[in-house]
Backbone as numpy.savetxt, mean C-alpha at the origin, in Angstrom:
# Nx Ny Nz CAx CAy CAz Cx Cy Cz
-6.18 31.97 -16.08 -6.36 31.50 -14.70 -5.73 32.49 -13.74
-6.42 32.72 -12.63 -5.92 33.69 -11.67 -4.76 33.11 -10.88
-4.00 34.00 -10.27 -2.86 33.56 -9.47 -3.32 32.77 -8.24
-4.44 33.15 -7.68 -4.97 32.44 -6.51 -5.33 31.00 -6.87
-5.91 30.81 -8.06 -6.27 29.46 -8.47 -5.03 28.61 -8.70
-4.01 29.19 -9.33 -2.78 28.45 -9.57 -2.12 28.06 -8.26
-2.17 28.95 -7.27 -1.61 28.63 -5.97 -2.40 27.51 -5.30
-3.72 27.57 -5.40 -4.55 26.52 -4.84 -4.29 25.18 -5.53
-4.08 25.24 -6.85 -3.78 24.02 -7.60 -2.44 23.43 -7.18
-1.44 24.29 -7.03 -0.12 23.82 -6.59 -0.20 23.25 -5.17
-1.01 23.87 -4.34 -1.20 23.37 -2.97 -1.84 21.99 -3.00
-2.84 21.80 -3.85 -3.51 20.51 -3.95 -2.57 19.44 -4.49
-1.77 19.80 -5.48 -0.83 18.83 -6.06 0.20 18.40 -5.01
0.73 19.35 -4.25 1.71 19.00 -3.22 1.09 18.12 -2.15
-0.14 18.41 -1.78 -0.85 17.57 -0.81 -1.05 16.16 -1.38
-1.43 16.09 -2.65 -1.64 14.80 -3.28 -0.36 13.99 -3.39
0.77 14.64 -3.66 2.04 13.93 -3.74 2.43 13.32 -2.40
2.22 14.07 -1.33 2.58 13.57 0.00 1.71 12.37 0.39
0.40 12.51 0.18 -0.51 11.40 0.47 -0.24 10.23 -0.47
0.07 10.54 -1.73 0.33 9.51 -2.72 1.53 8.66 -2.39
2.49 9.21 -1.66 3.65 8.42 -1.26 3.24 7.30 -0.31
2.29 7.58 0.57 1.78 6.55 1.47 0.95 5.54 0.67
0.16 6.03 -0.28 -0.57 5.13 -1.18 0.41 4.19 -1.89
1.53 4.76 -2.34 2.51 3.95 -3.05 3.09 2.86 -2.17
3.34 3.17 -0.90 3.84 2.15 0.03 2.81 1.05 0.21
1.55 1.43 0.32 0.48 0.43 0.42 0.47 -0.47 -0.80
0.56 0.13 -1.98 0.52 -0.64 -3.21 1.78 -1.47 -3.41
2.89 -1.05 -2.82 4.12 -1.83 -2.92 3.91 -3.25 -2.40
3.18 -3.37 -1.29 2.93 -4.68 -0.73 2.19 -5.58 -1.69
1.17 -5.03 -2.33 0.39 -5.80 -3.31 1.24 -6.16 -4.52
2.07 -5.21 -4.98 2.89 -5.44 -6.16 3.98 -6.46 -5.89
4.57 -6.43 -4.71 5.61 -7.40 -4.35 5.04 -8.81 -4.36
3.90 -8.99 -3.73 3.29 -10.32 -3.63 2.93 -10.85 -5.01
2.32 -10.01 -5.83 1.94 -10.46 -7.16 3.16 -10.69 -8.04
4.12 -9.78 -7.97 5.29 -9.88 -8.82 6.09 -11.15 -8.60
6.10 -11.67 -7.39 6.88 -12.86 -7.08 6.04 -14.12 -7.14
4.88 -14.10 -6.51 4.07 -15.32 -6.33 2.98 -15.46 -7.37
2.66 -14.38 -8.09 1.52 -14.36 -9.01 0.21 -14.67 -8.29
0.13 -14.18 -7.06 -1.09 -14.30 -6.27 -1.59 -12.90 -5.97
-2.87 -12.64 -6.24 -3.46 -11.33 -5.98 -4.06 -11.34 -4.58
-3.58 -10.44 -3.74 -4.04 -10.40 -2.35 -5.33 -9.59 -2.25
-6.45 -10.27 -2.27 -7.74 -9.57 -2.19 -8.08 -9.15 -0.76
-7.21 -9.45 0.19 -7.40 -8.99 1.57 -6.50 -7.79 1.87
-5.98 -7.14 0.84 -4.99 -6.09 1.04 -5.56 -4.90 1.80
-6.74 -4.44 1.41 -7.34 -3.30 2.09 -7.65 -3.60 3.54
-8.10 -4.82 3.82 -8.38 -5.21 5.20 -7.11 -5.20 6.04
-5.99 -5.64 5.45 -4.72 -5.61 6.17 -4.29 -4.17 6.44
-4.56 -3.29 5.50 -4.26 -1.86 5.68 -5.03 -1.31 6.88
-6.31 -1.63 6.95 -7.15 -1.15 8.04 -6.69 -1.73 9.38
-6.30 -3.00 9.41 -5.78 -3.60 10.64 -4.53 -2.86 11.10
-3.65 -2.50 10.17 -2.47 -1.72 10.52 -2.83 -0.37 11.12
-3.85 0.27 10.58 -4.31 1.54 11.12 -4.84 1.37 12.54
-5.62 0.30 12.75 -6.17 0.06 14.08 -5.08 -0.27 15.09
-4.08 -1.03 14.70 -3.00 -1.36 15.63 -2.25 -0.11 16.07
-1.96 0.78 15.12 -1.29 2.03 15.46 -2.17 2.89 16.35
-3.47 2.89 16.08 -4.40 3.65 16.92 -4.45 3.08 18.33
-4.49 1.77 18.46 -4.53 1.13 19.77 -3.26 1.42 20.56
-2.11 1.42 19.91 -0.86 1.72 20.60 -0.85 3.15 21.12
-1.45 4.07 20.33 -1.50 5.46 20.77 -2.55 5.65 21.85
-3.70 5.01 21.68 -4.79 5.19 22.62 -4.47 4.59 23.99
-3.79 3.46 24.01 -3.53 2.77 25.26 -2.22 3.21 25.91
-1.19 3.44 25.10 0.14 3.70 25.64 0.71 5.05 25.24
-0.03 5.83 24.46 0.42 7.13 23.97 1.70 7.02 23.14
1.82 5.91 22.41 2.96 5.72 21.52 2.59 6.26 20.15
3.30 7.26 19.64 2.94 7.82 18.33 3.16 6.78 17.23
2.41 6.89 16.13 2.51 5.88 15.06 3.91 5.72 14.48
4.70 6.79 14.43 6.05 6.66 13.88 6.93 5.76 14.73
6.61 5.64 16.03 7.37 4.76 16.90 6.79 3.35 16.93
5.47 3.23 16.81 4.85 1.91 16.80 4.96 1.25 15.43
5.28 2.03 14.40 5.35 1.48 13.04 6.30 0.28 12.91
7.53 0.33 13.46 8.40 -0.85 13.32 7.79 -2.10 13.95
7.12 -1.96 15.09 6.50 -3.11 15.73 5.34 -3.64 14.88
4.56 -2.72 14.33 3.45 -3.12 13.46 3.98 -3.86 12.24
5.06 -3.33 11.64 5.63 -3.95 10.45 6.17 -5.35 10.76
6.86 -5.49 11.88 7.40 -6.81 12.26 6.26 -7.79 12.53
5.23 -7.34 13.22 4.09 -8.20 13.50 3.42 -8.65 12.20
3.26 -7.73 11.27 2.65 -8.07 9.98 3.53 -9.04 9.20
4.85 -8.85 9.29 5.75 -9.77 8.58 5.58 -11.19 9.11
5.56 -11.32 10.43 5.42 -12.65 11.03 4.08 -13.28 10.66
3.01 -12.50 10.77 1.69 -13.02 10.43 1.62 -13.38 8.94
2.16 -12.51 8.09 2.16 -12.78 6.66 2.96 -14.03 6.32
4.11 -14.19 6.96 4.94 -15.38 6.74 4.18 -16.65 7.11
3.58 -16.64 8.29 2.85 -17.83 8.75 1.60 -18.07 7.91
0.93 -17.00 7.52 -0.28 -17.14 6.71 0.05 -17.79 5.37
1.18 -17.38 4.79 1.55 -17.96 3.50 1.95 -19.42 3.63
2.72 -19.75 4.67 3.19 -21.13 4.82 2.06 -22.09 5.12
1.07 -21.63 5.88 0.03 -22.55 6.35 -1.22 -22.54 5.50
-1.60 -21.40 4.94 -2.90 -21.27 4.29 -2.80 -21.03 2.78
-1.90 -20.14 2.37 -1.86 -19.73 0.98 -1.03 -20.67 0.12
0.04 -21.22 0.67 0.92 -22.09 -0.13 0.17 -23.23 -0.83
-0.76 -23.92 -0.17 -1.48 -25.00 -0.87 -2.31 -24.51 -2.05
-2.60 -23.19 -2.10 -3.43 -22.64 -3.18 -2.61 -22.04 -4.31
-1.26 -22.08 -4.20 -0.41 -21.45 -5.21 -0.68 -22.01 -6.60
-0.84 -23.32 -6.69 -1.03 -23.96 -7.99 -2.50 -24.20 -8.34
-3.39 -23.76 -7.50 -4.82 -23.95 -7.77 -5.35 -22.84 -8.68
-6.53 -23.04 -9.25 -7.09 -22.01 -10.14 -7.23 -20.66 -9.44
-7.20 -19.59 -10.23 -7.22 -18.24 -9.67 -8.49 -17.94 -8.90
-9.62 -18.52 -9.34 -10.87 -18.22 -8.63 -10.85 -18.80 -7.21
-10.13 -19.90 -7.00 -10.02 -20.45 -5.65 -9.13 -19.56 -4.77
-8.05 -19.02 -5.36 -7.22 -18.06 -4.62 -8.03 -16.82 -4.24
-8.84 -16.37 -5.19 -9.68 -15.20 -4.93 -10.63 -15.44 -3.76
-11.30 -16.58 -3.76 -12.25 -16.89 -2.69 -11.55 -17.03 -1.35
-10.36 -17.66 -1.36 -9.61 -17.82 -0.11 -9.25 -16.47 0.50
-8.64 -15.59 -0.30 -8.20 -14.31 0.23 -9.37 -13.37 0.50
-10.45 -13.53 -0.25 -11.66 -12.76 0.05 -12.22 -13.18 1.40
-12.16 -14.47 1.71 -12.61 -14.95 3.02 -11.71 -14.42 4.14
-10.41 -14.40 3.90 -9.48 -13.84 4.89 -9.78 -12.37 5.13
-10.01 -11.62 4.04 -10.33 -10.20 4.19 -11.63 -9.98 4.93
-12.63 -10.79 4.65 -13.92 -10.66 5.35 -13.76 -10.91 6.84
-12.96 -11.91 7.18 -12.71 -12.20 8.59 -12.00 -11.04 9.28
-11.03 -10.46 8.61 -10.29 -9.34 9.20 -11.19 -8.12 9.39
-11.99 -7.81 8.37 -12.88 -6.64 8.45 -13.90 -6.81 9.57
-14.47 -7.99 9.68 -15.47 -8.21 10.72 -14.85 -8.28 12.10
-13.59 -8.73 12.19 -12.89 -8.71 13.48 -12.67 -7.27 13.94
-12.28 -6.40 13.02 -12.12 -4.98 13.36 -13.45 -4.38 13.80
-14.51 -4.74 13.10 -15.84 -4.22 13.44 -16.28 -4.71 14.82
-16.01 -5.98 15.13 -16.42 -6.54 16.41 -15.61 -5.96 17.56
-14.32 -5.71 17.34 -13.44 -5.25 18.42 -13.54 -3.74 18.63
-13.49 -2.98 17.54 -13.43 -1.52 17.66 -14.76 -0.84 17.41
-15.74 -1.56 16.85 -17.03 -0.95 16.59 -17.03 -0.18 15.28
-18.20 0.31 14.88 -18.32 0.99 13.58 -17.87 2.44 13.59
-17.69 3.04 14.77 -17.32 4.46 14.84 -15.90 4.68 14.35
-15.68 5.86 13.79 -14.34 6.20 13.32 -13.42 6.46 14.51
-12.16 6.08 14.35 -11.15 6.26 15.38 -10.04 7.13 14.82
-9.59 8.07 15.61 -8.54 8.97 15.15 -7.56 9.22 16.28
-6.44 9.81 15.95 -5.44 10.16 16.95 -5.15 11.66 16.83
-4.74 12.24 17.93 -4.42 13.66 17.96 -2.95 13.82 18.30
-2.19 14.34 17.35 -0.76 14.56 17.52 -0.46 16.06 17.48
0.58 16.47 18.19 0.98 17.88 18.15 1.35 18.31 16.73
1.95 17.38 15.98 2.40 17.72 14.62 1.23 17.96 13.67
0.02 17.54 14.06 -1.13 17.79 13.20 -1.48 19.27 13.11
-0.93 20.05 14.04 -1.18 21.50 14.04 0.02 22.27 13.48
1.06 21.53 13.05 2.25 22.16 12.51 2.24 22.11 10.99
3.06 22.94 10.39 3.17 22.95 8.93 4.56 23.46 8.54
4.91 23.18 7.30 6.17 23.66 6.74 5.86 24.57 5.56
6.62 25.64 5.44 6.45 26.56 4.32 7.52 26.31 3.28
7.08 26.10 2.05 7.98 25.91 0.92 7.62 26.95 -0.12
8.24 28.12 -0.02 7.84 29.24 -0.86 6.42 29.64 -0.51
5.54 29.70 -1.51 4.14 30.06 -1.22 3.31 28.89 -0.71
3.88 27.68 -0.73 3.13 26.49 -0.35 3.23 26.25 1.15
2.15 25.74 1.72 2.11 25.36 3.13 1.83 23.86 3.19
2.77 23.09 3.71 2.67 21.64 3.73 2.36 21.15 5.14
1.35 20.30 5.26 1.00 19.73 6.56 2.16 18.88 7.08
2.53 19.10 8.34 3.68 18.38 8.90 3.45 16.87 8.92
2.22 16.44 9.28 1.97 14.99 9.38 2.10 14.32 8.01
1.66 15.00 6.97 1.79 14.43 5.62 3.25 14.38 5.19
4.00 15.41 5.52 5.43 15.42 5.20 6.14 14.28 5.90
5.86 14.12 7.20 6.50 13.05 7.98 6.12 11.68 7.41
4.84 11.49 7.11 4.38 10.21 6.57 5.04 9.91 5.23
5.14 10.93 4.36 5.74 10.73 3.05 7.23 10.41 3.16
7.93 11.07 4.07 9.36 10.81 4.25 9.59 9.39 4.75
8.80 8.97 5.73 8.94 7.61 6.25 8.60 6.59 5.18
7.53 6.83 4.41 7.15 5.92 3.34 8.25 5.80 2.29
8.86 6.93 1.94 9.95 6.90 0.97 11.15 6.14 1.52
11.45 6.33 2.81 12.56 5.62 3.42 12.33 4.10 3.41
11.09 3.68 3.70 10.77 2.25 3.68 10.89 1.70 2.27
10.42 2.46 1.27 10.53 2.02 -0.12 12.00 1.88 -0.52
12.84 2.81 -0.06 14.27 2.72 -0.37 14.90 1.49 0.28
14.52 1.19 1.52 15.02 0.00 2.19 14.57 -1.27 1.47
13.34 -1.25 0.97 12.83 -2.41 0.22 13.63 -2.60 -1.06
13.96 -1.51 -1.74 14.78 -1.61 -2.95 16.15 -2.17 -2.63
16.76 -1.71 -1.54 18.06 -2.23 -1.13 17.97 -3.72 -0.79
16.87 -4.12 -0.16 16.69 -5.52 0.21 16.67 -6.40 -1.04
15.94 -5.99 -2.07 15.81 -6.81 -3.27 17.04 -6.75 -4.18
17.84 -5.71 -4.06 18.98 -5.56 -4.98 20.34 -5.82 -4.33
20.41 -5.79 -3.01 21.71 -5.90 -2.35 21.86 -7.12 -1.44
20.77 -7.71 -1.01 20.88 -8.84 -0.09 20.75 -10.17 -0.84
21.32 -11.21 -0.26 21.26 -12.54 -0.87 19.82 -13.04 -0.95
19.06 -12.83 0.12 17.67 -13.28 0.13 16.86 -12.53 -0.92
17.06 -11.23 -1.01 16.33 -10.45 -2.00 16.64 -10.88 -3.42
17.91 -11.14 -3.71 18.28 -11.61 -5.05 17.69 -12.99 -5.33
17.63 -13.83 -4.29 17.04 -15.16 -4.47 15.55 -15.05 -4.77
14.87 -14.11 -4.10 13.44 -13.90 -4.37 13.24 -13.44 -5.80
14.08 -12.54 -6.28 13.97 -12.08 -7.67 14.23 -13.22 -8.64
15.18 -14.08 -8.30 15.47 -15.21 -9.17 14.28 -16.17 -9.23
13.66 -16.41 -8.07 12.48 -17.28 -8.04 11.32 -16.67 -8.81
11.20 -15.35 -8.78 10.13 -14.68 -9.52 10.37 -14.76 -11.03
11.63 -14.65 -11.45 11.95 -14.68 -12.87 11.88 -16.09 -13.46
12.32 -17.08 -12.70 12.36 -18.45 -13.22 12.14 -19.42 -12.08
10.88 -19.81 -11.89 10.53 -20.71 -10.79 11.26 -22.05 -10.90
11.24 -22.64 -12.08 11.87 -23.94 -12.26 13.38 -23.85 -12.09
13.97 -22.79 -12.63 15.41 -22.61 -12.48 15.82 -22.45 -11.03
14.99 -21.74 -10.24 15.28 -21.57 -8.82 15.25 -22.92 -8.10
14.31 -23.77 -8.47 14.25 -25.10 -7.87 15.47 -25.93 -8.26
15.90 -25.81 -9.51 17.03 -26.61 -10.00 18.32 -26.26 -9.25
18.53 -24.97 -8.97 19.77 -24.57 -8.28 19.68 -24.72 -6.77
18.56 -25.24 -6.29 18.46 -25.57 -4.88 17.88 -24.51 -3.97
17.23 -23.50 -4.53 16.61 -22.47 -3.69 15.34 -23.02 -3.04
15.13 -22.64 -1.80 13.91 -23.03 -1.08 12.80 -22.06 -1.48
12.12 -22.36 -2.56 11.15 -21.43 -3.13 9.98 -21.21 -2.18
9.54 -22.24 -1.48 8.43 -22.08 -0.55 8.79 -21.08 0.55
9.99 -21.18 1.07 10.44 -20.24 2.10 10.54 -18.83 1.52
11.03 -18.71 0.31 11.15 -17.40 -0.33 9.78 -16.79 -0.56
8.80 -17.61 -0.94 7.44 -17.12 -1.12 6.87 -16.61 0.21
7.15 -17.34 1.29 6.65 -16.92 2.59 7.28 -15.60 3.02
8.59 -15.46 2.77 9.26 -14.19 3.08 8.66 -13.06 2.26
8.39 -13.34 0.99 7.80 -12.33 0.11 6.45 -11.86 0.62
5.61 -12.81 1.00 4.29 -12.42 1.51 4.45 -11.65 2.82
5.42 -12.06 3.64 5.67 -11.32 4.88 6.12 -9.90 4.61
7.00 -9.71 3.62 7.47 -8.37 3.27 6.31 -7.53 2.73
5.48 -8.12 1.88 4.33 -7.38 1.36 3.37 -6.98 2.46
3.14 -7.90 3.41 2.27 -7.59 4.55 2.88 -6.50 5.42
4.20 -6.54 5.62 4.87 -5.50 6.42 4.72 -4.13 5.78
4.78 -4.08 4.45 4.62 -2.79 3.75 3.23 -2.21 3.98
2.21 -3.05 3.84 0.85 -2.53 4.00 0.57 -2.21 5.46
1.15 -2.96 6.40 0.99 -2.63 7.82 1.63 -1.30 8.16
2.84 -1.06 7.62 3.51 0.22 7.84 2.72 1.37 7.22
2.17 1.13 6.03 1.35 2.16 5.39 0.13 2.50 6.23
-0.47 1.48 6.84 -1.61 1.72 7.72 -1.23 2.56 8.93
-0.05 2.28 9.51 0.40 3.06 10.66 0.64 4.51 10.30
1.03 4.77 9.06 1.23 6.15 8.60 -0.11 6.81 8.25
-1.01 6.05 7.65 -2.27 6.64 7.18 -3.15 7.09 8.34
-3.05 6.45 9.50 -3.88 6.83 10.64 -3.55 8.24 11.12
-2.35 8.74 10.79 -2.01 10.12 11.15 -2.67 11.13 10.23
-3.20 10.64 9.09 -3.77 11.55 8.09 -5.29 11.54 8.12
-5.89 10.35 8.21 -7.35 10.26 8.22 -7.80 9.30 9.32
-9.03 9.43 9.81 -9.57 8.48 10.79 -9.79 7.12 10.14
-9.91 6.10 10.96 -10.08 4.75 10.45 -11.44 4.20 10.87
-12.08 3.50 9.96 -13.29 2.72 10.24 -13.13 1.38 9.53
-13.84 0.34 9.98 -13.73 -0.96 9.29 -14.21 -0.90 7.84
-15.03 0.08 7.52 -15.62 0.15 6.18 -14.66 0.72 5.14
-13.46 1.13 5.57 -12.46 1.61 4.62 -11.78 0.48 3.88
-11.94 -0.75 4.38 -11.16 -1.89 3.86 -11.37 -2.10 2.36
-12.62 -2.20 1.94 -12.89 -2.46 0.51 -12.41 -1.30 -0.35
-12.51 -0.09 0.17 -12.05 1.09 -0.58 -10.54 1.02 -0.81
-9.79 0.63 0.21 -8.34 0.54 0.07 -7.92 -0.63 -0.82
-8.66 -1.73 -0.76 -8.36 -2.84 -1.67 -8.50 -2.39 -3.12
-9.61 -1.74 -3.42 -9.84 -1.25 -4.78 -8.80 -0.21 -5.17
-8.47 0.68 -4.24 -7.48 1.71 -4.52 -6.12 1.10 -4.82
-5.73 0.08 -4.05 -4.44 -0.58 -4.29 -4.40 -1.21 -5.67
-5.51 -1.83 -6.09 -5.56 -2.42 -7.43 -5.44 -1.36 -8.51
-6.12 -0.24 -8.33 -6.03 0.84 -9.32 -4.58 1.33 -9.43
-3.91 1.48 -8.30 -2.54 1.99 -8.28 -1.59 1.05 -9.00
-1.65 -0.25 -8.67 -0.70 -1.18 -9.27 -0.99 -1.40 -10.76
-2.25 -1.30 -11.17 -2.57 -1.44 -12.58 -2.08 -0.22 -13.36
-2.26 0.97 -12.79 -1.77 2.18 -13.43 -0.24 2.14 -13.53
0.42 1.76 -12.44 1.88 1.76 -12.44 2.47 0.58 -13.18
1.77 -0.56 -13.17 2.30 -1.77 -13.81 2.37 -2.89 -12.79
1.62 -3.96 -13.02 1.60 -5.08 -12.09 2.99 -5.67 -11.93
3.42 -5.83 -10.68 4.71 -6.43 -10.40 5.87 -5.46 -10.41
5.65 -4.19 -10.75 6.71 -3.19 -10.79 6.71 -2.38 -9.50
7.83 -2.39 -8.77 7.91 -1.64 -7.52 7.92 -0.13 -7.79
8.72 0.29 -8.74 8.73 1.72 -9.08 7.39 2.14 -9.65
6.73 1.23 -10.37 5.41 1.54 -10.91 4.38 1.74 -9.81
4.50 0.97 -8.72 3.56 1.13 -7.60 3.72 2.50 -6.96
4.96 2.95 -6.81 5.18 4.28 -6.24 4.67 5.37 -7.17
4.96 5.22 -8.47 4.47 6.22 -9.43 2.95 6.24 -9.47
2.34 5.06 -9.47 0.88 5.00 -9.46 0.30 5.63 -8.22
0.92 5.40 -7.08 0.44 6.02 -5.84 0.50 7.53 -5.90
1.59 8.07 -6.44 1.72 9.52 -6.57 0.65 10.08 -7.51
0.44 9.41 -8.64 -0.55 9.90 -9.61 -1.96 9.85 -9.04
-2.29 8.77 -8.34 -3.63 8.67 -7.76 -3.80 9.69 -6.65
-2.77 9.90 -5.85 -2.84 10.92 -4.79 -3.09 12.30 -5.36
-2.38 12.63 -6.44 -2.57 13.93 -7.07 -3.95 14.05 -7.70
-4.40 12.97 -8.37 -5.71 13.02 -9.02 -6.82 13.23 -8.00
-6.72 12.58 -6.84 -7.73 12.75 -5.80 -7.71 14.18 -5.25
-6.51 14.71 -5.04 -6.41 16.07 -4.49 -6.95 17.10 -5.48
-6.63 16.94 -6.75 -7.12 17.88 -7.76 -8.63 17.76 -7.92
-9.14 16.53 -7.83 -10.60 16.35 -7.91 -11.29 17.05 -6.75
-10.69 16.97 -5.56 -11.28 17.65 -4.42 -11.29 19.16 -4.58
-10.33 19.68 -5.33 -10.27 21.13 -5.57 -11.25 21.56 -6.66
-11.26 20.84 -7.78 -12.06 21.25 -8.93 -13.53 20.85 -8.79
-13.78 19.71 -8.15 -15.15 19.22 -8.03 -15.52 19.14 -6.56
-15.74 17.92 -6.08 -16.05 17.70 -4.68 -15.21 16.53 -4.19
-14.82 16.51 -2.90 -14.04 15.39 -2.39 -14.72 14.04 -2.60
-16.06 14.03 -2.59 -16.79 12.77 -2.77 -16.65 12.22 -4.18
-16.20 13.07 -5.13 -16.05 12.63 -6.51 -14.60 12.32 -6.87
-13.73 12.21 -5.86 -12.31 12.00 -6.16 -12.06 10.69 -6.89
-12.88 9.67 -6.61 -12.67 8.38 -7.27 -12.90 8.47 -8.77
-13.70 9.43 -9.21 -13.96 9.58 -10.64 -12.67 9.89 -11.39
-11.83 10.74 -10.83 -10.56 11.06 -11.45 -9.64 9.84 -11.47
-9.61 9.11 -10.37 -8.73 7.94 -10.27 -9.11 6.89 -11.30
-10.39 6.60 -11.42 -10.83 5.60 -12.38 -10.73 6.11 -13.81
-10.88 7.42 -13.99 -10.65 7.99 -15.31 -9.20 7.81 -15.74
-8.27 8.03 -14.81 -6.86 7.80 -15.10 -6.60 6.33 -15.42
-7.26 5.44 -14.67 -7.11 4.01 -14.91 -7.56 3.63 -16.33
-8.70 4.17 -16.75 -9.22 3.87 -18.08 -8.26 4.36 -19.16
-7.73 5.57 -18.98 -6.80 6.12 -19.97 -5.55 5.25 -20.08
-5.01 4.85 -18.94 -3.80 4.01 -18.95 -4.08 2.67 -19.61
-5.23 2.05 -19.30 -5.55 0.76 -19.89 -5.73 0.85 -21.40
-6.25 1.98 -21.87 -6.43 2.16 -23.31 -5.11 2.39 -24.03
-4.24 3.20 -23.43 -3.00 3.59 -24.11 -1.84 2.65 -23.81
-1.79 2.10 -22.61 -0.67 1.23 -22.21 -1.20 0.17 -21.26
-1.77 -0.90 -21.79 -2.45 -1.91 -20.96 -1.56 -2.54 -19.89
-0.24 -2.62 -20.11 0.66 -3.22 -19.13 1.01 -2.27 -17.98
0.48 -1.04 -18.02 0.80 -0.07 -16.98 1.95 0.82 -17.41
2.13 1.93 -16.71 3.13 2.91 -17.12 4.53 2.36 -17.10
4.87 1.56 -16.07 6.20 1.00 -15.94 6.20 -0.51 -15.99
5.08 -1.09 -16.42 4.98 -2.54 -16.50 5.68 -3.09 -17.73
6.02 -4.37 -17.67 6.69 -5.02 -18.79 5.66 -5.64 -19.71
5.90 -5.49 -21.00 4.90 -5.92 -21.99 4.85 -7.43 -22.15
6.03 -8.05 -22.03 6.05 -9.49 -22.26 5.46 -10.22 -21.07
4.82 -11.36 -21.33 4.28 -12.22 -20.27 5.41 -12.94 -19.58
5.21 -13.12 -18.24 6.24 -13.79 -17.44 5.69 -15.06 -16.88
């Protein structure tokens, strides 16, 4: 292999790692919700797109860059996620999985069509000064917006880890996830903890959307693609595993970038699904997933 090809490959891998960090943050929301509540959020991609649109609207109307509007988007998503779980999803917790699927599919359809009705089918993008900047790391040239997005995504993931391991509420959520009946016996408000969990998962995907709008334009038709992508990531990394979601996001980001280099960008999903098939064959519980049933 020539030196130019190796440099191009290294450039693609670095680009994929940076984008994959944002993918990982998106998948964290799905993994948190499933890991605690055992509910699969089939509206995840639609929530991602709504986050992208909110960040775009803040920039378009008020010239607020996504990194500054991100905390507001995350808080708004947390509140909406909390209320959505308490009012709509909680009654379906104990119902069959196909009813949960239909409920969240309906929520996702409503969100996608609301975006289409409000913003139209055209792609929306933002123009930042940092989109023309780059960082040099030896022979590699890294896009500034991707670096910024990856750093913020990593910081949010670190805060989420601290929340679940250092705070009383986070430890209570983990206890409810490990032993639902035991949590009820010791007096934990499991319904409230579930609502907080869904709010945290929604905040993660909203923040990921605010970061992703700096990288690619948004259209309502991205919703189903992001839902499928989030499922691929969490299955590769391991359902319910936070570190697995980040690892899966990095692997999928790299696979897409390498596919764009070796083949065509339109064929990037082939690499992602190929990786998914390999993982399912060799390690069905995911790379960092737990083998035992919970």
